[in-house]
Coordinates of C-alpha atoms and ligand atoms in Angstrom, one line a residue:
M1 CA -3.4 17.7 33.7
G2 CA -1.0 20.1 32.2
T3 CA -1.2 19.3 27.6
P4 CA -3.6 16.2 27.6
K5 CA -2.2 13.2 25.6
I6 CA -4.7 11.6 23.0
L7 CA -3.4 8.0 21.9
I8 CA -4.5 6.7 19.2
L9 CA -4.5 3.0 18.1
G10 CA -4.7 1.7 14.4
A11 CA -5.5 4.1 10.7
G12 CA -8.4 2.3 9.6
Y13 CA -11.1 4.0 9.1
G14 CA -12.1 4.7 12.8
G15 CA -8.8 5.6 14.4
L16 CA -8.2 7.9 10.9
L17 CA -10.9 9.0 11.4
T18 CA -10.5 9.8 14.9
T19 CA -7.3 11.9 13.7
L20 CA -7.9 13.7 10.9
Q21 CA -11.4 15.0 13.1
L22 CA -9.2 15.9 16.4
Q23 CA -6.2 17.7 12.9
K24 CA -9.2 20.4 12.6
K25 CA -11.0 20.9 15.3
L26 CA -7.7 21.8 18.1
N27 CA -4.7 24.1 17.6
Y28 CA -1.9 22.8 17.9
N29 CA -0.7 23.0 21.4
E30 CA -4.7 22.2 22.7
A31 CA -4.0 18.2 22.9
E32 CA -0.7 16.7 22.6
I33 CA -2.1 13.6 19.3
T34 CA -0.1 10.9 18.7
L35 CA -1.7 8.3 16.0
V36 CA 0.6 4.8 15.8
N37 CA -0.5 2.6 13.1
K38 CA 1.6 -0.7 11.4
H39 CA 2.3 1.1 9.0
N40 CA 3.0 4.3 7.6
Y41 CA -0.6 4.1 4.8
H42 CA -4.0 4.3 5.6
Y43 CA -5.6 0.8 3.2
I44 CA -8.7 1.2 1.7
T45 CA -10.2 -1.9 3.4
T46 CA -13.6 -1.9 1.1
W47 CA -11.8 -2.3 -1.6
L48 CA -9.1 -4.6 -0.3
H49 CA -11.0 -7.9 -2.5
E50 CA -9.7 -6.2 -6.1
P51 CA -6.4 -6.6 -5.3
A52 CA -6.2 -10.0 -3.9
A53 CA -8.6 -10.7 -7.5
G54 CA -5.5 -9.2 -9.3
T55 CA -8.3 -7.1 -10.5
A56 CA -6.0 -4.4 -9.0
P57 CA -2.8 -3.3 -7.8
A58 CA -2.3 -3.3 -4.2
D59 CA -1.2 -0.1 -3.9
H60 CA -4.4 1.5 -5.3
A61 CA -5.6 0.9 -2.2
R62 CA -3.3 2.7 0.3
V63 CA -2.6 5.5 1.0
S64 CA 0.4 7.4 2.3
L65 CA -0.6 8.8 5.9
D66 CA 2.5 11.6 4.7
G67 CA 0.3 13.1 2.5
I68 CA -3.5 14.2 4.9
L69 CA -1.6 14.5 8.8
N70 CA -1.0 17.5 9.8
K71 CA 2.5 17.3 11.1
D72 CA 2.0 20.2 12.9
K73 CA -0.9 18.8 14.5
V74 CA 0.1 14.7 15.3
N75 CA 3.0 13.2 15.4
F76 CA 2.5 9.4 13.8
V77 CA 4.4 6.4 15.0
K78 CA 4.7 3.7 12.4
G79 CA 4.9 1.1 14.8
T80 CA 3.1 -1.9 16.0
V81 CA 0.9 -2.0 18.9
Q82 CA 1.6 -4.8 21.9
A83 CA -0.2 -4.7 24.8
I84 CA -2.8 -1.9 26.3
Q85 CA -2.1 -1.7 30.2
P86 CA -5.4 0.2 30.4
E87 CA -4.7 0.4 34.4
E88 CA -1.3 1.9 34.2
Q89 CA -2.8 4.3 31.1
T90 CA 0.2 3.6 29.1
V91 CA 0.1 1.0 25.1
T92 CA 3.6 -0.2 24.6
L93 CA 4.9 -1.5 21.2
E94 CA 6.5 -4.3 19.8
N95 CA 10.5 -2.8 19.9
G96 CA 9.6 -2.5 24.0
E97 CA 8.7 1.5 23.6
V98 CA 5.5 2.2 26.0
L99 CA 3.6 5.1 25.3
S100 CA 1.6 6.9 28.2
Y101 CA -2.1 7.9 27.4
D102 CA -5.1 10.8 29.0
Y103 CA -7.3 10.1 26.7
L104 CA -6.7 6.3 23.7
V105 CA -9.6 5.2 21.4
I106 CA -8.7 1.6 20.2
G107 CA -9.4 1.3 16.7
L108 CA -7.3 -1.4 15.8
G109 CA -9.1 -3.2 13.2
S110 CA -10.7 -7.0 13.6
E111 CA -8.9 -10.5 12.9
P112 CA -10.7 -13.4 11.0
E113 CA -13.4 -15.4 13.0
T114 CA -12.8 -19.0 12.8
F115 CA -15.5 -20.0 14.8
G116 CA -13.2 -22.6 15.9
I117 CA -13.2 -24.8 12.5
E118 CA -9.8 -26.9 12.5
G119 CA -7.0 -25.9 10.2
L120 CA -8.8 -22.8 9.0
K121 CA -5.7 -20.5 11.3
E122 CA -3.4 -22.6 9.4
H123 CA -4.8 -23.2 6.3
A124 CA -6.7 -20.5 4.5
F125 CA -5.8 -17.3 3.8
S126 CA -7.6 -14.4 4.5
I127 CA -8.1 -10.4 3.5
R128 CA -7.3 -8.2 5.9
S129 CA -4.3 -6.2 4.8
I130 CA -2.6 -4.9 1.3
N131 CA 0.5 -7.8 2.4
A132 CA -1.9 -10.6 2.9
V133 CA -3.8 -9.8 -0.5
R134 CA -0.7 -9.2 -2.4
N135 CA -0.2 -12.7 -1.5
I136 CA -3.4 -14.0 -1.3
R137 CA -3.2 -12.6 -5.9
E138 CA 1.0 -13.8 -5.9
H139 CA -0.6 -17.1 -5.1
I140 CA -3.7 -17.6 -7.5
E141 CA -0.8 -17.1 -10.4
Y142 CA 1.2 -19.1 -9.0
M143 CA -1.2 -21.8 -9.1
F144 CA -2.4 -21.3 -12.3
S145 CA 1.9 -22.1 -13.0
K146 CA 2.6 -24.6 -10.9
Y147 CA -0.9 -26.4 -13.1
K148 CA 1.2 -26.1 -16.4
N149 CA 4.2 -27.9 -14.8
E150 CA 2.7 -30.6 -13.1
P151 CA -1.2 -30.9 -15.7
D152 CA -2.7 -33.7 -13.4
R153 CA -3.4 -31.4 -10.2
T154 CA -6.6 -30.3 -11.0
D155 CA -6.6 -29.1 -7.4
Y156 CA -4.3 -26.7 -7.8
L157 CA -7.1 -25.4 -10.3
T158 CA -9.8 -25.1 -7.5
F159 CA -10.2 -22.1 -5.3
I160 CA -12.3 -22.2 -2.0
V161 CA -14.3 -19.3 -1.3
G162 CA -15.5 -19.3 2.6
G163 CA -18.9 -17.1 3.7
A164 CA -20.8 -15.7 0.8
G165 CA -21.1 -11.9 3.4
F166 CA -20.3 -9.1 2.2
T167 CA -16.3 -9.7 1.6
G168 CA -16.6 -13.7 0.3
I169 CA -19.5 -12.1 -2.4
E170 CA -17.5 -9.4 -2.9
F171 CA -14.1 -11.3 -3.5
C172 CA -15.5 -13.9 -5.9
G173 CA -17.0 -10.8 -8.1
E174 CA -13.7 -10.1 -8.8
L175 CA -12.0 -12.9 -9.1
G176 CA -15.0 -14.3 -11.8
D177 CA -13.4 -11.1 -14.2
R178 CA -9.2 -12.3 -12.9
L179 CA -9.8 -15.8 -14.7
P180 CA -10.4 -15.5 -18.2
E181 CA -6.8 -13.6 -17.9
L182 CA -4.9 -15.5 -16.3
C183 CA -6.8 -18.8 -18.6
R184 CA -5.5 -17.0 -21.7
E185 CA -2.3 -15.6 -19.5
F186 CA -1.2 -19.2 -18.9
D187 CA -3.3 -20.9 -21.7
V188 CA -5.3 -23.4 -19.3
D189 CA -8.4 -24.7 -20.1
P190 CA -10.8 -22.5 -18.5
K191 CA -13.3 -25.7 -18.2
L192 CA -10.8 -27.3 -15.6
V193 CA -11.2 -24.0 -12.8
K194 CA -13.5 -24.1 -10.0
V195 CA -14.3 -21.5 -7.6
Y196 CA -15.9 -22.8 -4.9
C197 CA -18.4 -20.5 -2.8
I198 CA -19.1 -21.7 0.1
E199 CA -21.7 -20.4 3.2
A200 CA -22.9 -22.5 6.5
A201 CA -25.9 -19.6 6.5
P202 CA -29.5 -21.3 4.7
T203 CA -29.0 -18.5 2.2
A204 CA -25.9 -15.9 0.6
L205 CA -25.7 -12.1 1.5
P206 CA -28.2 -12.9 5.2
G207 CA -29.4 -9.5 6.0
F208 CA -30.4 -8.5 2.0
D209 CA -33.4 -7.8 0.0
P210 CA -34.2 -12.0 -1.6
E211 CA -34.6 -10.5 -5.2
L212 CA -30.9 -8.6 -4.4
I213 CA -29.6 -12.2 -3.5
Q214 CA -30.4 -13.9 -6.7
Y215 CA -29.0 -11.1 -9.0
A216 CA -26.2 -11.5 -7.4
M217 CA -25.7 -15.2 -7.3
D218 CA -26.9 -15.0 -11.0
V219 CA -24.4 -12.8 -11.9
L220 CA -21.7 -14.1 -9.8
E221 CA -22.4 -18.5 -11.5
R222 CA -22.3 -16.4 -14.4
K223 CA -19.3 -15.9 -13.9
G224 CA -18.1 -19.4 -13.1
I225 CA -19.3 -19.1 -10.0
E226 CA -20.6 -23.0 -7.7
F227 CA -22.2 -22.3 -4.1
K228 CA -22.2 -24.3 -1.8
I229 CA -25.0 -22.4 0.6
G230 CA -26.1 -23.6 4.1
T231 CA -23.3 -25.9 4.1
P232 CA -20.4 -25.5 6.4
I233 CA -17.1 -26.6 6.1
K234 CA -16.0 -28.9 9.0
Q235 CA -11.7 -28.8 8.6
C236 CA -9.5 -27.6 6.4
T237 CA -6.1 -29.3 5.2
P238 CA -3.7 -28.6 3.6
D239 CA -5.8 -30.7 0.9
G240 CA -8.9 -28.7 1.1
V241 CA -11.3 -28.5 2.6
L242 CA -13.8 -31.4 4.2
L243 CA -18.1 -30.4 4.1
A244 CA -20.2 -31.4 7.2
T245 CA -22.3 -32.9 4.4
G246 CA -19.2 -35.0 3.8
E247 CA -17.4 -34.3 1.0
E248 CA -14.0 -33.1 0.4
I249 CA -13.2 -30.7 -1.5
K250 CA -10.0 -30.9 -2.9
S251 CA -7.2 -27.7 -2.9
K252 CA -4.5 -25.8 -2.5
T253 CA -6.5 -21.8 -1.8
V254 CA -8.8 -21.8 0.4
I255 CA -10.0 -17.5 0.6
W256 CA -12.3 -17.2 3.9
A257 CA -14.7 -14.6 4.5
A258 CA -16.9 -15.9 6.8
G259 CA -16.4 -13.3 9.3
V260 CA -14.9 -11.4 11.3
R261 CA -14.1 -10.0 15.5
G262 CA -12.2 -7.7 17.7
N263 CA -8.2 -8.1 17.8
S264 CA -7.3 -10.1 20.1
I265 CA -4.9 -6.9 21.6
V266 CA -8.6 -5.8 23.2
E267 CA -9.1 -8.6 24.8
K268 CA -5.8 -9.7 25.7
A269 CA -6.4 -5.7 28.1
G270 CA -8.6 -7.4 30.1
F271 CA -11.6 -4.9 28.4
E272 CA -15.1 -7.4 28.6
V273 CA -15.3 -8.3 24.7
M274 CA -18.3 -10.3 22.4
R275 CA -16.3 -11.5 19.9
G276 CA -13.7 -9.9 20.8
R277 CA -16.0 -6.5 20.6
V278 CA -15.6 -4.2 23.6
K279 CA -19.9 -3.0 23.7
V280 CA -19.0 0.1 24.1
D281 CA -21.8 3.1 25.7
E282 CA -23.5 5.7 23.4
Y283 CA -20.5 7.7 23.8
L284 CA -18.0 4.8 22.4
R285 CA -16.1 5.0 25.5
A286 CA -14.9 1.0 27.1
P287 CA -17.6 0.1 30.5
G288 CA -15.1 0.9 33.8
H289 CA -12.5 4.0 31.5
E290 CA -13.9 6.9 31.6
N291 CA -10.9 7.4 29.3
V292 CA -11.1 4.6 26.8
F293 CA -13.2 4.7 23.7
V294 CA -13.5 2.4 21.1
V295 CA -14.1 2.7 17.2
G296 CA -15.4 0.6 14.3
D297 CA -15.0 -3.2 14.7
C298 CA -13.0 -3.1 17.9
A299 CA -16.6 -1.7 19.1
L300 CA -20.1 -3.7 19.0
I301 CA -23.0 -1.2 19.1
F302 CA -27.2 -1.8 19.3
N303 CA -29.4 -0.4 16.8
E304 CA -33.5 -0.2 19.2
E305 CA -34.1 -3.3 18.8
G306 CA -31.5 -4.2 20.5
R307 CA -28.6 -6.6 17.9
P308 CA -25.7 -5.4 16.5
Y309 CA -24.4 -2.7 14.3
P310 CA -22.3 -5.2 11.9
P311 CA -19.3 -4.2 11.9
T312 CA -18.4 -2.0 8.5
A313 CA -16.5 1.1 7.1
Q314 CA -20.2 2.8 7.2
I315 CA -20.3 2.9 10.7
A316 CA -15.8 2.8 11.8
V317 CA -15.9 6.1 9.9
Q318 CA -18.7 7.5 11.7
E319 CA -18.1 7.1 15.1
G320 CA -14.3 8.2 14.7
E321 CA -16.0 11.9 12.9
T322 CA -17.8 11.7 15.9
L323 CA -15.4 10.8 18.8
G324 CA -13.4 13.5 16.7
E325 CA -15.7 16.0 17.8
N326 CA -16.5 14.4 21.8
L327 CA -12.7 14.3 22.3
A328 CA -11.5 17.9 21.6
A329 CA -14.8 18.2 23.8
L330 CA -13.3 17.2 26.7
V331 CA -10.1 18.8 26.1
R332 CA -12.2 22.2 25.5
G333 CA -14.2 21.0 29.0
D334 CA -17.2 21.3 26.4
L335 CA -20.2 18.1 27.4
P336 CA -19.3 15.6 24.3
Q337 CA -22.4 14.2 22.0
K338 CA -24.0 10.8 21.9
F339 CA -23.1 8.3 18.8
I340 CA -25.7 7.7 16.5
P341 CA -25.5 5.8 13.9
H342 CA -27.0 6.9 10.3
L343 CA -27.0 4.0 7.7
Q344 CA -27.1 5.6 4.2
G345 CA -27.6 2.2 3.0
T346 CA -25.2 -0.8 1.6
L347 CA -23.4 -1.4 -1.8
A348 CA -21.6 -4.5 -2.3
S349 CA -19.7 -4.9 -6.1
L350 CA -20.1 -7.9 -8.6
G351 CA -17.0 -6.9 -10.3
K352 CA -16.5 -4.2 -12.8
G353 CA -19.8 -2.7 -13.7
E354 CA -21.5 -5.0 -11.7
G355 CA -23.2 -4.3 -8.0
I356 CA -26.0 -4.7 -6.4
G357 CA -27.7 -2.3 -3.5
Q358 CA -30.1 -1.6 -1.3
V359 CA -30.7 2.7 0.1
G360 CA -33.2 3.4 2.3
S361 CA -36.2 1.3 1.1
K362 CA -35.3 1.4 -2.5
K363 CA -33.3 -1.5 -4.5
L364 CA -29.8 -1.4 -7.2
F365 CA -29.5 -3.1 -9.1
G366 CA -26.2 -4.0 -12.3
S367 CA -24.0 -0.6 -13.7
T368 CA -26.7 1.7 -10.9
A369 CA -25.2 0.1 -7.9
A370 CA -21.9 -0.2 -9.0
M371 CA -21.7 3.8 -9.7
M372 CA -23.4 4.9 -6.9
K373 CA -20.2 2.8 -4.8
K374 CA -18.2 4.5 -7.2
A375 CA -20.1 7.6 -5.4
S376 CA -19.3 6.6 -1.8
D377 CA -15.8 5.8 -2.8
L378 CA -15.4 9.2 -4.0
R379 CA -17.4 11.2 -0.8
Y380 CA -14.7 9.1 1.1
L381 CA -11.3 9.4 -0.5
Y382 CA -12.9 13.5 -1.1
K383 CA -13.1 13.4 2.9
I384 CA -9.4 12.1 4.2
G385 CA -6.6 13.4 1.7
G386 CA -9.3 15.7 -0.5
V387 CA -10.2 16.4 -4.4
G388 CA -7.2 15.3 -5.3
L389 CA -6.7 12.7 -3.6
A390 CA -9.7 11.5 -4.6
M391 CA -9.5 12.2 -7.9
K392 CA -6.0 10.1 -8.1
K393 CA -7.6 7.2 -6.7
V394 CA -11.0 6.8 -7.7
K395 CA -11.1 4.3 -11.2
L396 CA -13.4 5.5 -13.7
Ligands
FAD1 P1 -9.3 -0.9 9.5 O1 -9.5 -0.3 9.0 O2 -9.8 -2.5 9.7 O3 -7.8 -0.5 10.2 C1 -7.0 -1.3 11.4 C2 -6.3 -0.9 11.2 O4 -5.1 -0.6 11.9 C3 -5.5 -0.4 9.9 O5 -4.4 0.6 10.1 C4 -4.4 -1.4 10.2 O6 -3.1 -1.2 10.1 C5 -3.5 -1.5 11.7 N1 -2.9 -2.5 13.0 C6 -4.0 -3.4 13.8 N2 -3.4 -4.2 13.8 C7 -2.6 -3.3 14.4 C8 -1.6 -3.4 15.4 N3 -1.3 -4.2 16.5 N4 -0.6 -1.8 15.7 C9 -1.1 -1.2 15.2 N5 -0.9 -1.2 14.4 C10 -2.8 -2.3 13.9 N6 -18.1 -2.3 5.2 C11 -18.3 -1.1 4.4 O7 -19.0 -0.2 5.0 N7 -19.2 -1.6 2.9 C12 -18.4 -1.9 2.0 O8 -18.3 -2.4 1.2 C13 -17.1 -2.5 2.9 N8 -15.8 -3.7 1.8 C14 -15.6 -5.0 2.7 C15 -14.7 -5.4 1.4 C16 -13.8 -5.7 2.1 C17 -13.0 -7.3 1.1 C18 -13.9 -6.4 3.8 C19 -12.1 -6.8 4.5 C20 -13.8 -5.5 4.7 C21 -15.2 -5.0 3.9 N9 -16.3 -4.0 5.0 C22 -16.6 -2.8 4.4 C23 -15.3 -3.9 6.5 C24 -14.8 -3.1 6.9 O9 -14.1 -2.8 6.2 C25 -14.6 -2.6 8.4 O10 -15.2 -3.0 9.0 C26 -13.5 -2.3 8.3 O11 -11.8 -1.9 8.0 C27 -13.2 -1.2 9.9 O12 -12.5 0.1 10.4 P2 -11.1 -0.2 11.3 O13 -10.8 1.3 11.4 O14 -12.1 -1.3 12.6 O15 -10.6 -1.6 11.0

């Protein structure tokens, strides 16, 4: 093999951290590193609920790749991956360009999991990219302005959030903060605005401590969010949702935040998947493919009890860092290390200055959790872009 070609798909948490680690570890002539991403920026997915609700500008959640990649070491291709051909060791982009590789890293993130619920794909929004959240924000504002012209249409002022997991709860927290401002701006009586958070599971935030769940629900209820827990959505239509209970809620805004599956490109490439995610080995390799690695939401890893880890940025970052080191080791003929996740806790925001968290056996509430989340954001920004980026982005 001449200079090995490392091709990284996706500049999300997993792909970007793999790239940055390689950039740090390898000299410019040791490998040909190419990063492909749809956009020339990385977005901080864990912040997307803010621009979606309109409590922060979309720009705040994106980071220019130009500022963090070393052009002497990494060849950046702005393009959309269309297909992966593992047998030929090639990747095809939407513009027809074909890229070849010796090592492939798949970090293409996730797609909404609709669990086969009729109409969701067609009629619901999802918080998944900068473009998607700009659309949600504008739609919400448009609903307020439309209501002012058709005052009998209270369905314009009804907002449905499907899923009371992490994403749904964080979005409700922000939306709860934004609504009073929207009501003032559009001269709308706040009593007319309804936000339903609908969850099929018997609890909000499954997996969290019950005391933290109760705290989160209390905070959100005070912001006007109405929960319907243990209530599956059966169908989504252009006019709202139909619940398994038979109740119909009329609304022009359904935001689906109830789960993700791996990017469908992975399954289409013939990799064995569970809910679109590749069950990788301890070196993050796709089974049967020595030179294909998968990170982030496209990868499935299990804990010691054999339960899958949920897809999180925290794990994607750790996978990217380990994989970057491993690829550098492989290029140099050294041995790779096994990937072992080190969970540092979970933090969820509930809007401005409010949050919940679990760090080891310690439970965090309110402003303490919100501050911890800021500290964790700061650490991440520092990791990818140094002090400059951290100072520029973190909102105090
Ligand atoms: P992503 O970060 O999604 O990146 C995928 C990248 O691939 C993107 O840059 C995308 O543009 C690119 N891409 C996709 N398709 C193509 C294509 N065809 N061609 C080229 N490029 C492509 N996790 C936490 O740990 N903590 C949290 O607090 C938290 N909060 C969240 C809040 C929200 C609102 C959401 C939506 C998620 C949250 N998560 C959180 C989950 C976390 O964001 C994901 O697990 C994480 O982003 C996964 O990283 P990734 O690298 O797999 O993919």
